[in-house]
CSV table of C-alpha atoms and ligand atoms in Angstrom, one decimal:
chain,number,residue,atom,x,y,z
A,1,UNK,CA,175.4,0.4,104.0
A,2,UNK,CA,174.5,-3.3,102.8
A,3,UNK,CA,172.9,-4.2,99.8
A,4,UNK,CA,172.1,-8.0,98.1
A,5,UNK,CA,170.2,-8.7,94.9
A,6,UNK,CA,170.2,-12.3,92.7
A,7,UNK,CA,170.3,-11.8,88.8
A,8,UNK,CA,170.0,-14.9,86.4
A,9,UNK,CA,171.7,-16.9,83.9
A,10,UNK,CA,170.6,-17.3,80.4
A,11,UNK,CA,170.8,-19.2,77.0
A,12,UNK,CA,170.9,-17.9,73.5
A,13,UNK,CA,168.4,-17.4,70.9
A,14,UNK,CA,171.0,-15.1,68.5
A,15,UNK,CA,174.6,-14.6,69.5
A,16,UNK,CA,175.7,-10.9,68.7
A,17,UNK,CA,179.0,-11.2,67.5
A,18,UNK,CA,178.1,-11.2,63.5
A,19,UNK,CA,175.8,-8.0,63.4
A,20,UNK,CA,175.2,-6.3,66.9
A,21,UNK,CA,171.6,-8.2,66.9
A,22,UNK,CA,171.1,-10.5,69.7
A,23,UNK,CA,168.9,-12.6,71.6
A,24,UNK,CA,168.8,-14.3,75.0
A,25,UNK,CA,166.4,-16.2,77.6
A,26,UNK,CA,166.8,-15.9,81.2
A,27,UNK,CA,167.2,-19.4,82.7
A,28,UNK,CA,166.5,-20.6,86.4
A,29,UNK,CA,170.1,-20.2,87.6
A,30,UNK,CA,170.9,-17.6,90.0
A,31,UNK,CA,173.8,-15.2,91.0
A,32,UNK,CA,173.9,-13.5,94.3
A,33,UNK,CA,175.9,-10.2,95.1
A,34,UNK,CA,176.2,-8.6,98.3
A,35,UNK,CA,177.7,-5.6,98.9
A,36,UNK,CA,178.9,-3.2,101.4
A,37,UNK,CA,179.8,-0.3,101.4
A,38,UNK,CA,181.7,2.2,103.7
A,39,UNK,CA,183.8,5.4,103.8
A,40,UNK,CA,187.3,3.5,102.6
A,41,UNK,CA,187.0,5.1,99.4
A,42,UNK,CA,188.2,1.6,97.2
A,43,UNK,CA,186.4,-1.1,96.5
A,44,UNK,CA,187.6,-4.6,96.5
A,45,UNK,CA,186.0,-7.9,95.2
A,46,UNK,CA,186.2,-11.8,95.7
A,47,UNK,CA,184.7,-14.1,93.5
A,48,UNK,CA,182.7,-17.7,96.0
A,49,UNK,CA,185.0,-20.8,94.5
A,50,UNK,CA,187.0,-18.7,92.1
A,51,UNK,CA,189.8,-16.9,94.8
A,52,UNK,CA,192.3,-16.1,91.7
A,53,UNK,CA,188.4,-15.1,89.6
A,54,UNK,CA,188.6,-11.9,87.6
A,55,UNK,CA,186.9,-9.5,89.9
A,56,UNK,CA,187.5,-6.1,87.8
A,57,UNK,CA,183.5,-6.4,86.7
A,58,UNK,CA,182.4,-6.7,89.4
A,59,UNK,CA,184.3,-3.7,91.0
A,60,UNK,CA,183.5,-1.6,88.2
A,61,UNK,CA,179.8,-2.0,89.0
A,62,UNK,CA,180.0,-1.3,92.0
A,63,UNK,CA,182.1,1.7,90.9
A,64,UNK,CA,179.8,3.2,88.7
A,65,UNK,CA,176.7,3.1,90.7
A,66,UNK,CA,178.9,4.9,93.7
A,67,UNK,CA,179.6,7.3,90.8
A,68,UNK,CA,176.3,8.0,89.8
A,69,UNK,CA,174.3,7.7,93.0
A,70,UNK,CA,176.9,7.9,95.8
A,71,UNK,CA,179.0,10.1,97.4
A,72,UNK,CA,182.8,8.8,97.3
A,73,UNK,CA,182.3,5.1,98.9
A,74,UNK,CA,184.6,2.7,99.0
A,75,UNK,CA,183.3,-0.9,100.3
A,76,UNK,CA,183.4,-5.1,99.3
A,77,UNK,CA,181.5,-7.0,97.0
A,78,UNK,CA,181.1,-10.7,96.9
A,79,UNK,CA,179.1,-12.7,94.7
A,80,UNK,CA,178.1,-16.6,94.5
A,81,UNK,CA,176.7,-17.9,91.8
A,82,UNK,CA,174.9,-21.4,90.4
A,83,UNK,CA,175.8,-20.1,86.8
A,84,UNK,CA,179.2,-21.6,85.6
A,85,UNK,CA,182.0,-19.1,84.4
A,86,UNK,CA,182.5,-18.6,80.9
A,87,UNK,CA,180.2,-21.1,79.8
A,88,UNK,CA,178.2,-19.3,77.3
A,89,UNK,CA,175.2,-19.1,80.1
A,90,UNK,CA,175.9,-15.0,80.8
A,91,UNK,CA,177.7,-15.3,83.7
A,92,UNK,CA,179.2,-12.1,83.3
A,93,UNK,CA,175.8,-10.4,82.9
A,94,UNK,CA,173.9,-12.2,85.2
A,95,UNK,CA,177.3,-11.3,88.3
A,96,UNK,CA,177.0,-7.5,86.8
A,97,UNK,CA,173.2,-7.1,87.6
A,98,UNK,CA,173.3,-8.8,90.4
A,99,UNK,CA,176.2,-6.4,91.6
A,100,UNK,CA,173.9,-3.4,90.4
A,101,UNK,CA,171.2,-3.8,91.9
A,102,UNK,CA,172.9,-4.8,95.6
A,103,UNK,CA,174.9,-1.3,95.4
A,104,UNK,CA,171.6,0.4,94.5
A,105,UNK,CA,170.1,-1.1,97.5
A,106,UNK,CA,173.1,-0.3,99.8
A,107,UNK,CA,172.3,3.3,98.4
A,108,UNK,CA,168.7,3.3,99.0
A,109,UNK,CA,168.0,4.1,95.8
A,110,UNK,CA,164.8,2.6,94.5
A,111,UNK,CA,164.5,0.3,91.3
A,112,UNK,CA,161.1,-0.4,89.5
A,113,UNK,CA,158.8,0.6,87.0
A,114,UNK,CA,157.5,3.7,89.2
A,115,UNK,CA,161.1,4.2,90.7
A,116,UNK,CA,164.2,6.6,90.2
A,117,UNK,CA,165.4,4.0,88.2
A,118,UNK,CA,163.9,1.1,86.1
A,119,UNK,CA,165.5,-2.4,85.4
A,120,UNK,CA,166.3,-1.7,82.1
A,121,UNK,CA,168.2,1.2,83.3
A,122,UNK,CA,170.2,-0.4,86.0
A,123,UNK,CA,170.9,-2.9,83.4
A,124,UNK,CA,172.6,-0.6,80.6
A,125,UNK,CA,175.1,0.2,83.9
A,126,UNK,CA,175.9,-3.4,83.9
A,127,UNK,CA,176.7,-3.1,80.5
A,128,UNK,CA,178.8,-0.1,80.2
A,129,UNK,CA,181.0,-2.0,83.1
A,130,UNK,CA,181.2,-4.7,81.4
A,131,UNK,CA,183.1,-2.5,78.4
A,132,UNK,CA,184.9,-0.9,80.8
A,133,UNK,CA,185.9,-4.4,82.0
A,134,UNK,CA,186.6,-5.8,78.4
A,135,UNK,CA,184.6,-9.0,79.1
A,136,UNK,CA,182.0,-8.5,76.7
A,137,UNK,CA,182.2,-7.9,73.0
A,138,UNK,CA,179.0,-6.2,71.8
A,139,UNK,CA,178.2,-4.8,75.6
A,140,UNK,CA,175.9,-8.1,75.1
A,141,UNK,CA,172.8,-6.2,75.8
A,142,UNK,CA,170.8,-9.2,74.7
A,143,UNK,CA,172.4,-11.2,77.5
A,144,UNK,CA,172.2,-8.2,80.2
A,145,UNK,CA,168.8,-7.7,79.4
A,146,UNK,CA,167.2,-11.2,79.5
A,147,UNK,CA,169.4,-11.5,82.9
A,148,UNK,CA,167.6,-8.3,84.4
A,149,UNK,CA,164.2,-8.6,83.2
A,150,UNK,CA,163.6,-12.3,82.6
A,151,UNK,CA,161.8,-14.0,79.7
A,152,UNK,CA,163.2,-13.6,75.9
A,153,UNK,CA,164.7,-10.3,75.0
A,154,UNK,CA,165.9,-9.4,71.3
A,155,UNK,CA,168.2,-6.5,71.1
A,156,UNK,CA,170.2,-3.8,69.3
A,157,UNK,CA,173.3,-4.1,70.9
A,158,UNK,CA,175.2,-1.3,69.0
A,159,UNK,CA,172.3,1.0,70.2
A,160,UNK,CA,171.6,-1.3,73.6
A,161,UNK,CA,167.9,-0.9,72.2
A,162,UNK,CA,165.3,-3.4,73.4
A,163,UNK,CA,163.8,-4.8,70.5
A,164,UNK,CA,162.0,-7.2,71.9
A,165,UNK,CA,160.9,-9.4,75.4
A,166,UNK,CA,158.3,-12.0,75.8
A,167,UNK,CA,157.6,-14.2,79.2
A,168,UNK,CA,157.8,-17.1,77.8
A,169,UNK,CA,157.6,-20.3,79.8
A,170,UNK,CA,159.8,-23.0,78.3
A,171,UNK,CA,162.0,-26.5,80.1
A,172,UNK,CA,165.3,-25.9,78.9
A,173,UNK,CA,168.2,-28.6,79.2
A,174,UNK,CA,171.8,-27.3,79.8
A,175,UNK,CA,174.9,-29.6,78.6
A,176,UNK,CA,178.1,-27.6,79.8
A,177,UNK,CA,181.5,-29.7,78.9
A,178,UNK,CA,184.5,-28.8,81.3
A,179,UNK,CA,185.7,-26.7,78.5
A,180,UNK,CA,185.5,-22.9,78.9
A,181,UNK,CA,185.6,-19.7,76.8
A,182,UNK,CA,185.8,-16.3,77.3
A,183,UNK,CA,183.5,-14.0,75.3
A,184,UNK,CA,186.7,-11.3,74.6
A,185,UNK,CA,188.3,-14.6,72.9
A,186,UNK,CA,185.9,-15.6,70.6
A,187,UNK,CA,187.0,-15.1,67.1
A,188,UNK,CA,184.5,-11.9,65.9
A,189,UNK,CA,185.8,-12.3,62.3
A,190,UNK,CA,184.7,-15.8,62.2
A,191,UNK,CA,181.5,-14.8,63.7
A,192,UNK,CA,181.0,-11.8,61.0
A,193,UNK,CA,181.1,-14.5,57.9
A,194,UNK,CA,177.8,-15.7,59.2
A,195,UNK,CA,176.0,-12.9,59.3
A,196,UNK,CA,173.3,-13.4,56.9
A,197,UNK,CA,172.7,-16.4,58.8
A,198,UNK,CA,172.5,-14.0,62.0
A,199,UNK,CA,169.9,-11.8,59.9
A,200,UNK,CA,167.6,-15.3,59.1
A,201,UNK,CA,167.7,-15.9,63.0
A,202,UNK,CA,166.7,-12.6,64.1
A,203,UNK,CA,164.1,-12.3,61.6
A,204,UNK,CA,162.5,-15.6,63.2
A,205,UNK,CA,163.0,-14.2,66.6
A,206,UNK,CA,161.4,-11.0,65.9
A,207,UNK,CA,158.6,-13.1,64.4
A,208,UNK,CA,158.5,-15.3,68.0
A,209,UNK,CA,159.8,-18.5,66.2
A,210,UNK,CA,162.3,-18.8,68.6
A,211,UNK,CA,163.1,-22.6,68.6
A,212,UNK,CA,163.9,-22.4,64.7
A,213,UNK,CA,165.5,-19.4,65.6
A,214,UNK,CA,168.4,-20.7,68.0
A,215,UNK,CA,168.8,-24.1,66.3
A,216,UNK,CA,169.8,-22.1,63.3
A,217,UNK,CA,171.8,-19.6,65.5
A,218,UNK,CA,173.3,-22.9,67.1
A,219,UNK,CA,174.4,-24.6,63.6
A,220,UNK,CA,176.1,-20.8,62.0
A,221,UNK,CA,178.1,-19.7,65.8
A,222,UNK,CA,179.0,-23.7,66.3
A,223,UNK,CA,180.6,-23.2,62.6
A,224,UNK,CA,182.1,-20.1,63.2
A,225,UNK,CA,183.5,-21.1,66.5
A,226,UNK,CA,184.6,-24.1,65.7
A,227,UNK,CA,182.2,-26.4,68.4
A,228,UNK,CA,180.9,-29.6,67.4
A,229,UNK,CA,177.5,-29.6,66.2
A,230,UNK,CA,176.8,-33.3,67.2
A,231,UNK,CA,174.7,-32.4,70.0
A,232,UNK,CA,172.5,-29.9,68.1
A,233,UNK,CA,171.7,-33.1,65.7
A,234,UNK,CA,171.1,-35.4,68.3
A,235,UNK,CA,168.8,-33.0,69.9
A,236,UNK,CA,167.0,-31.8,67.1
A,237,UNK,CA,164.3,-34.7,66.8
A,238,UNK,CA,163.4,-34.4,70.4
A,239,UNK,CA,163.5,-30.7,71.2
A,240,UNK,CA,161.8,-27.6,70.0
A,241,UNK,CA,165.1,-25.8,69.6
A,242,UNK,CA,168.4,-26.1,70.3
A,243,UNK,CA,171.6,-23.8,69.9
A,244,UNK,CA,175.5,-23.6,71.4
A,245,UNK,CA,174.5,-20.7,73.7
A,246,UNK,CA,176.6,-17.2,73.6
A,247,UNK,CA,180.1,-18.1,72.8
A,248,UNK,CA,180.2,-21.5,73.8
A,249,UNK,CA,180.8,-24.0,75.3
A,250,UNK,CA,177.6,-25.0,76.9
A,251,UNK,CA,174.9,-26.7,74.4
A,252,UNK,CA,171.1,-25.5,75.4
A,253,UNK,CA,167.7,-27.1,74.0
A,254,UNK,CA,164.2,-26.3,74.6
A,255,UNK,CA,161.2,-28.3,74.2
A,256,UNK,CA,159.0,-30.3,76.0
A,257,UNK,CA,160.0,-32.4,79.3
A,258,UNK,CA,159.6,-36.1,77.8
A,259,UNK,CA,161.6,-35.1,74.5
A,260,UNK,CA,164.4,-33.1,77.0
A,261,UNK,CA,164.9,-36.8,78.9
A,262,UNK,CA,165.4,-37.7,75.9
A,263,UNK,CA,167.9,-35.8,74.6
A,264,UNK,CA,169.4,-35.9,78.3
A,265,UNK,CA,170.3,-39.7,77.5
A,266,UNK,CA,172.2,-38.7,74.5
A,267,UNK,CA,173.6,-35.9,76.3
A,268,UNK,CA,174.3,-38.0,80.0
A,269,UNK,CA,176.8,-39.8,77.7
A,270,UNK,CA,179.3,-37.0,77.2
A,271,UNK,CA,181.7,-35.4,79.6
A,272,UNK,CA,180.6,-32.0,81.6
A,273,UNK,CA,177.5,-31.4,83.2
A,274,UNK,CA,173.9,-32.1,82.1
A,275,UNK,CA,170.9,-30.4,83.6
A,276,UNK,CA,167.4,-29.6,83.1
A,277,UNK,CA,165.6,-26.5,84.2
A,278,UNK,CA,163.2,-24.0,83.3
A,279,UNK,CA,163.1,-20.0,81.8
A,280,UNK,CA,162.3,-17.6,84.1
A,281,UNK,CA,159.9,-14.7,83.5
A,282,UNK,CA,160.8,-12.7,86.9
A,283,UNK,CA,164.0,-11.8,86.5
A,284,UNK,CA,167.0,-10.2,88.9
A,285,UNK,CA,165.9,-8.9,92.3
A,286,UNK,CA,166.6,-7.2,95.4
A,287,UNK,CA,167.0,-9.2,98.5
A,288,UNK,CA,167.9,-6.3,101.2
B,1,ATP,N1,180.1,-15.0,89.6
B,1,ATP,C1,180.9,-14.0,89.1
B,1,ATP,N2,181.3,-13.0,89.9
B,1,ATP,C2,182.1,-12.0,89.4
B,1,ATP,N3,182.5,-11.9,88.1
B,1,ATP,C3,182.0,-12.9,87.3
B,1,ATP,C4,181.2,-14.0,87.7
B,1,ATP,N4,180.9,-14.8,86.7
B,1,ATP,C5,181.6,-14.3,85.6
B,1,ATP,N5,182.2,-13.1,85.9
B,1,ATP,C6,183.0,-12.3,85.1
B,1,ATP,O1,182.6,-12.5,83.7
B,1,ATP,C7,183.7,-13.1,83.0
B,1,ATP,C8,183.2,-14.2,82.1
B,1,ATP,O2,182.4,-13.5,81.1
B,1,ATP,P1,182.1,-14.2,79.7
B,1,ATP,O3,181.2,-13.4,79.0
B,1,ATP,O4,183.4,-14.6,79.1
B,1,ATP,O5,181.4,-15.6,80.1
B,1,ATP,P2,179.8,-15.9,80.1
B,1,ATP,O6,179.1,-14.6,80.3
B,1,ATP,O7,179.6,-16.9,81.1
B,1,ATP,O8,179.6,-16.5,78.7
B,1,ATP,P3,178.8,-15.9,77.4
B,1,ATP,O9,178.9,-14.4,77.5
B,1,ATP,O10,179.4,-16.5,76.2
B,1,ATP,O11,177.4,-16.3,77.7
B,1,ATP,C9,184.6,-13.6,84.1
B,1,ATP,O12,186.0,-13.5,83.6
B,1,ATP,C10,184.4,-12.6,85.2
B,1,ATP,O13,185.2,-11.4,84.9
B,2,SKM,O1,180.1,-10.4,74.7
B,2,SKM,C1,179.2,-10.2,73.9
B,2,SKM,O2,179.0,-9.2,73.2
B,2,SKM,C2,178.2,-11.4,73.7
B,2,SKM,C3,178.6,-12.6,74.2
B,2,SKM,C4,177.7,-13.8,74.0
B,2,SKM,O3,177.0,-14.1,75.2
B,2,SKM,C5,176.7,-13.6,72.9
B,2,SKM,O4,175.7,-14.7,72.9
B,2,SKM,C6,176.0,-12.3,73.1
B,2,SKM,O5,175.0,-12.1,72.1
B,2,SKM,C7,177.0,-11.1,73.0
């Protein structure tokens, strides 16, 4: 019983941590699961390029879909992914779909809008092993969604309601320093202090201003978390919107190719990784 499915990375619009409201775009940067299942009743996990990698989410998934859906399988999931670990780019939402929807698959069981199950669906199982795994704070519902679905998702995350989604079809350029941090870390006090500047982001996001929305969101969570805002300012002129994305460290702007070269200069000068690439509006999928 073999299942594979890709999810994506994503960048931030509104990080979640100061009032349960959040917002994320799916970016082109893929994770692949596979998955197989068989009668051994446990399930183990490896991580491509991380052997000592964290694999409990991953397991977890796999568990609860054998839970729901299955009948008592054990098997092996792998994943291998283009989105960096604990970069603020959703890499733990992006390995949990992915994970998801390959166990579905192994299971036969249909995803889709006229299936037994819809993407949204699949997705809040995701989430719910991603509590169970303590990598998340919120469940990050915003991240999970815009992973699953693709395009710009605003969410409820104490309610995992979808607020929000819009295809929207945006360049994007990544900076991610060599740094990393774990969403669990992040300091959710801190975070909390800035929540009526949380409130002023999601009210622009809800009103589809998203580029004034995330460089906002980027100036009030680089505060908070104590990053450096320099690369917000010297992006700003040049780019339509640019924010730390989820809980850091990576730096994401949006705006128009010419202005993103731009900004790439400033950006090319500074240690870590500098990328451009697009939004995606088609979201995770099933391979086999
Ligand atoms: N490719 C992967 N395969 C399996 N598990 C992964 C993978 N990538 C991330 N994870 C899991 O997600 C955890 C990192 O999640 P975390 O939320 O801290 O980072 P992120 O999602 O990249 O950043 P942010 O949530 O700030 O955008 C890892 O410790 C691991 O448990
Ligand atoms: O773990 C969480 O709850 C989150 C982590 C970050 O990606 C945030 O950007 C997201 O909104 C919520």
């Amino acid at each position: 019983m073999y299942g594979e499915a890709v999810a994506l990375g994503a960048g931030t619009v509104l990080n979640a941590l100061a009032t349960g409201v959040g917002s994320a775009f799916a970016i082109d940067a893929e994770t692949t699961a596979r998955v197989e299942l068989d009668d051994s009743g446990t399930v183990e996990g490896a991580i491509a390029g991380a052997p000592d990698g964290d694999t409990r989410l991953i397991r977890r998934c796999v568990e609860r879909v054998v839970d729901r859906f299955g009948d008592g399988q054990g098997g092996h999931v792998r994943t291998e992914s283009d989105v960096p670990m604990a970069a603020g780019l959703k890499s733990s939402s992006a390995a949990a779909n992915a994970t998801v929807l390959a166990t579905l698959s192994a299971l036969d069981v249909s995803v889709g809008d006229d299936a037994e199950l819809d993407r949204e669906a699949a997705c809040r199982i995701g989430v719910a092993a991603a509590r169970d795994a303590g990598v998340t704070v919120t469940g990050a519902f915003d991240d999970a969604s815009a992973s699953m679905l693709g395009g710009v998702t605003v969410t409820d995350n104490a309610a995992d309601d979808l607020l929000a989604r819009e295809a929207v079809d945006w360049d994007a350029l990544v900076w991610t320093p060599p740094a990393r941090a774990f969403s669990a870390d992040a300091d959710v006090a801190r975070c909390e202090r800035v929540a009526p500047m949380a409130d002023l982001v999601a009210e622009l996001a809800l009103d589809g201003r998203y580029g004034e929305a995330m460089t906002v969101n980027g100036l009030a969570f680089s505060a908070a978390l104590g990053f450096p805002t320099d690369p917000a300012v010297e992006a700003m002129p040049h780019a339509d919107g640019v924010s730390l994305s989820g809980t850091g460290p990576s730096v994401v702007a949006v705006g128009d190719r010419d202005g993103l070269e731009r900004v790439r200069d400033y950006w090319n000068q500074r240690e870590g990784d500098t990328w451009l690439t697009t939004t995606r509006t088609d979201g995770a999928r099933v391979i086999e």
